[in-house]
């Protein structure tokens, strides 16, 4: 090893030069931490344990002791989520001089509380998603199989959690939760998308639902489907324009089959069907079907 | 924190109301456990250690001591797999009053034993898959690289394990093993599919092979390929029809290139080639090639 | 259990027969170890901690103590990477009688040192990739979000690490590092591909960039894109031909939209655009756009 | 390595001969497990979390949510303790043919429930022990320090848990819990000893309190004290006589200083003091002090 | 299980009654945490890595890279120790209304910094302890063996760390560090004791050195030795008197053999020897030897 | 934090000065590692699993599959112990220029093999120790309890392992194994002591058996007993004399009660009894009993 030390020391020197690291360096203030992927995985696990009692979490649960378990899980969720939201606030807002640690800590605790208050309604919506997934897939043997095994349902759970956090204006955390599901399932739903009830995604690998997509109720999507954004011209200063509506709208009861690509702020009418491998860039009237030309 | 407790307690109360959790609650009987994803990962690792001695598992192995290692691995596999099968049986069968714990335990041990007896033949088939994958990919440097690094081969190993368990009628467990590979590789092979020897999948992300697909020998598939099910009308009561043949049949020596979608119970004849990004809904004769129209 | 032992013992016996395991057995020499996926994950984490100080790694870092941290990380990286390279050399080269353990150990340490010396330049290139990704995606809120959350950027980091190791002729290790990113992100970039600066991949699931692909600067790619190899005829002995150029060349400023497939050693000219779901098998002139025919 | 295999194989052969292992082999029946030291550590931790809310256990606790936490801890304790009691019953009772698994499982659950019902009274007694320890040690800064840091108090907690289990006739488990404290603190209190309230042990390393010792209230003991058993002659068959009273009785308000040894079924009267390093084999009247002869 | 729930619920109810837990409950304010035994073990490990480079800690270290390692260790130590000191301050001071979180955090960081500044001198003193231990034990094979294996030396290291923290007036933390060594080695040195250089303890199990002991240089102690406190009468209110000098003074070059007990504020003169198993309650002149009367 | 950095950096500087660390620094050569306490704990666990099949180790074992388990354990033990012996050889022998890594590796593997060959005889002796412990303690309920729970037996197991390694001249490793038992049980048996069969230690905390002690068969010892070395005068150069016989000899059937101290190379005759708390410095004839003078 000793013979390599000189070369290694030269590299250490180069990598420690300010000119080298300045573009890729993040500088902290006292007491700040990074949002943690590992902690957010636990946050999602806690949400799952609360939403689906008996399916996730280690302990045996029965109706009598259910409240004890939910009580402990909710309290733990509040503590851990507050910490991650705080980390996200610090990370995105490194120049706010007026906001002290204490006020940010309090803001994070308040946001976590507001999020937790959405869980009962979220559970109701997820019950419709589980039911729709089971009804739509002839290979499913029970709703329980959907809740435990289906990647599409897993991605929808993460999306619904991330979306509520996104609506509260929390930075970073929603995207990290969405990317967890993306990594595990290959399904990439942006937390900003708006999605109705009875939603199902089958197989799902490669599916992308962009930031400003709007999806109605009873919509069904397959693997490899893209709801993609229109490319926008830069603004007068040459900067990327952000936050503009640029993704498709799918009305109720739409079905999109595998590997179809829908681009731009187009409208797919109620009950329309988009067949597999099609490239769609304009509106489709209600009830119609679009197909690729094949042999 | 204390200031948030009131709000949190209201949420705990709502989430503990029977009307809220009833649709998403799983209730257990004494002594039952959920099938465990983590335990099933160990089951698959044990199978790999047994099937590919020297490639997986921690210990240094040579021919003299091979039997000791396989003996210990097989015994451990029997114990752990029996436990997971038992959990699967309990989970799927919550209303069987006549079947006692003891009989289910014994049934689980018997099923695990039967599964283990298929490992020698499974090893033979997997040797043909490894060989085919190596021969088909000019980027592969050795068969060892295929066994260690190739996601396509990894997904095939999980499929062959899951398929043997599926044939024994074991609920949940096969699907969970298939979804593990799906999550790791993006390749989604339903345990019910029937697949011959010398099978290879290259790259593989987004590939879907549905429940009633039938694939011959020497078949070769690429990323993003879907062997998808035909949509079936509901039965007279409006319920989803399950278990009917509804996926493609691929005869020997068929090749399907990336992102092609084959739908319904069609037959792709011996030696046919389906090019990339094609949408196929009808039979293809033996030896033919199907292409997308492109510029 | 005891009643199952006889059956299990028969299976152990079969699986320990030389005829059974011979095709799938790897035999070691004294002191050799397998390359370890877990250790390589740590190697990649160490590279990330060195390249992006303040974003990855546990410790709070400031400019004063940066050199201590980089010094320790570089030394640890050298030790761990040397060990993995050594394992890779042993694994690929089981028949080299003349090369001793000591010479292979020294060779591994030398290769690790050479790799580490490429990190400063790699950091410069990755800064251009992060910047391009941020500029190209209207949904990105900051470059920090790209570095922490974006699977496309994660896959590019692994690729740039793997590519430097590939150029040094190290077996197995580059492929394993590329497959890690493939598993986590669904993006499959072969370490042999040559890729310029300001490179970005959005969403990315299902994207494949083959071994002999050549990609210029400022290229932008979406999910499900394949840069695939032409199928080559076997050589005169019926063996697969390996190492020949057989993948596309993308010149500077090319954009390829989702699910497009480009096959063979074709040339996509400077600034050309390939729309989604297209199947391309021939050259495209500079500045042109190719589309699928749709309704 | 290979050169060593022959020698190793000979050793394996010798160690697998029945004549070699027969004296030190434990044979199981289907489904039985060994009592687990690790699981019992968790059992003791759970007891501590229940008995001393706010001192042990990870979560932040306040009066409002205390019941949730205790509810979850009690339920988890019941599950884990039942399993360990079951293992203890199996282990000690390998020849009971009439007792089925089911009846033993039910018996274990019943015993765990009975034990848990003793926790409220145990908490009351431990409060007197903590108070006495604090009052007796001028170096203690607060009762909290006693509960968190004092090995003497830790050993008393384990003893009081073990003693309740011992009274229920549960084999092995009480002894294992006592030996945990012995290993951690050097204090060896047999679960069979009977000990009153306001009990304190200072420093404690080397203290031994034998199986049939009886200790009153407000007794105070130091390090290295032995309450030892009289040596009994074997019975007419030459076997060791077990279960006979053979250890000292200490009445209320007795103090025994460091390294004193008290042997046999002697009585130390109310308020007596035994100074350090003394060897006592006969009764001591109430209120007296015994000293070693020193320079 | 269900049949046990009623009984368990009654116990939960009893244990949640305020009257039951009030004596053994610790109540927190927002953001406070308990001092953590696990974190303090890491603090001690970090100190060891800094004090004895090359003996503890995972990485290979050489003179060139020593500063990198010490730099990272010192920074990590500062962060972790600050957190534990903060927890100790909160825990001991639950009624201080005027001291805010921020001031306590800053105080903790300042105390940690002050402690770290004592490490260079502490290393010098520990070098004399290691040397004395090696010279005094004919069974020691090298000073390295002392540093790695000797429980006496381990206890002295923890003592010297704890003593510096004790001198800074930090509550709880010093005692917890001392009790760690007590549990691991059976040697109980109170952090308040004052101990000179060239100190050695051989074997050590059962040795107790009380809070106000004063020990000179070149002192040598064996297992089971107690430097114990005189029993003090309570104050006029019947409360225990705390903080008064009540333990022995050992001058330079004193030796105390195994299981000797020295009680009260007595003075053992320079070079005196106390033989094993003796009970000493009065001064011993310089150079004298005290023995037990034996056969 | 930043305000503390200057002070911390000064401390880092001081601690990195050669004059500071030179006495407590261990310098390595390429490829060397420290003996690892954690790895040696696993070595002892492996020995226990081999010696007491069915008592330790996770897997369910029966007579049919015993050989598989012992085979795997023996092989793993050989690998791990060889590595630790190698580390011990490097550590103690930093100046041997002629011995290469390869020769030391081979020597370590040979020593591990020789040690393993002693396990069958060690098992026979340990069976006599377990039997004697059970017979001597009226509180023991079964020999199984002795093997699982008794600290005295645990210390004897570690001693017998350490002693065989000591006889092979292996540095450091035997002492580390003995100190593990010392830490867990408070019993400190030097690996150099020679101890016959049917040996038992009851309770045991504080017991010390020195390096050159010789103990016959059927000897029984209690807690706090010291077999201590005579203090030797330094040699003509003032150095400590090492390796000379200086501890007691206990003949067959000797009993030593708690806290007795026996010093120097004295002989305790066959069947003699030493009562508690006695200080013995001269021979005791066969069959005699020695007592302390007490009230």
XYZ file of C-alpha atoms in Angstrom, chain C residues 1-3 28-30, chain D residues 1-3 28-30:
12
model
C -39.383 -33.506 10.012
C -37.728 -36.865 10.495
C -40.153 -38.496 8.084
C -11.533 -22.035 -6.277
C -7.931 -22.049 -5.417
C -6.681 -21.363 -1.925
C -6.459 -25.408 1.904
C -6.957 -28.620 0.005
C -3.933 -30.177 1.706
C -35.281 -32.543 19.349
C -38.709 -33.438 18.249
C -40.446 -31.808 15.317
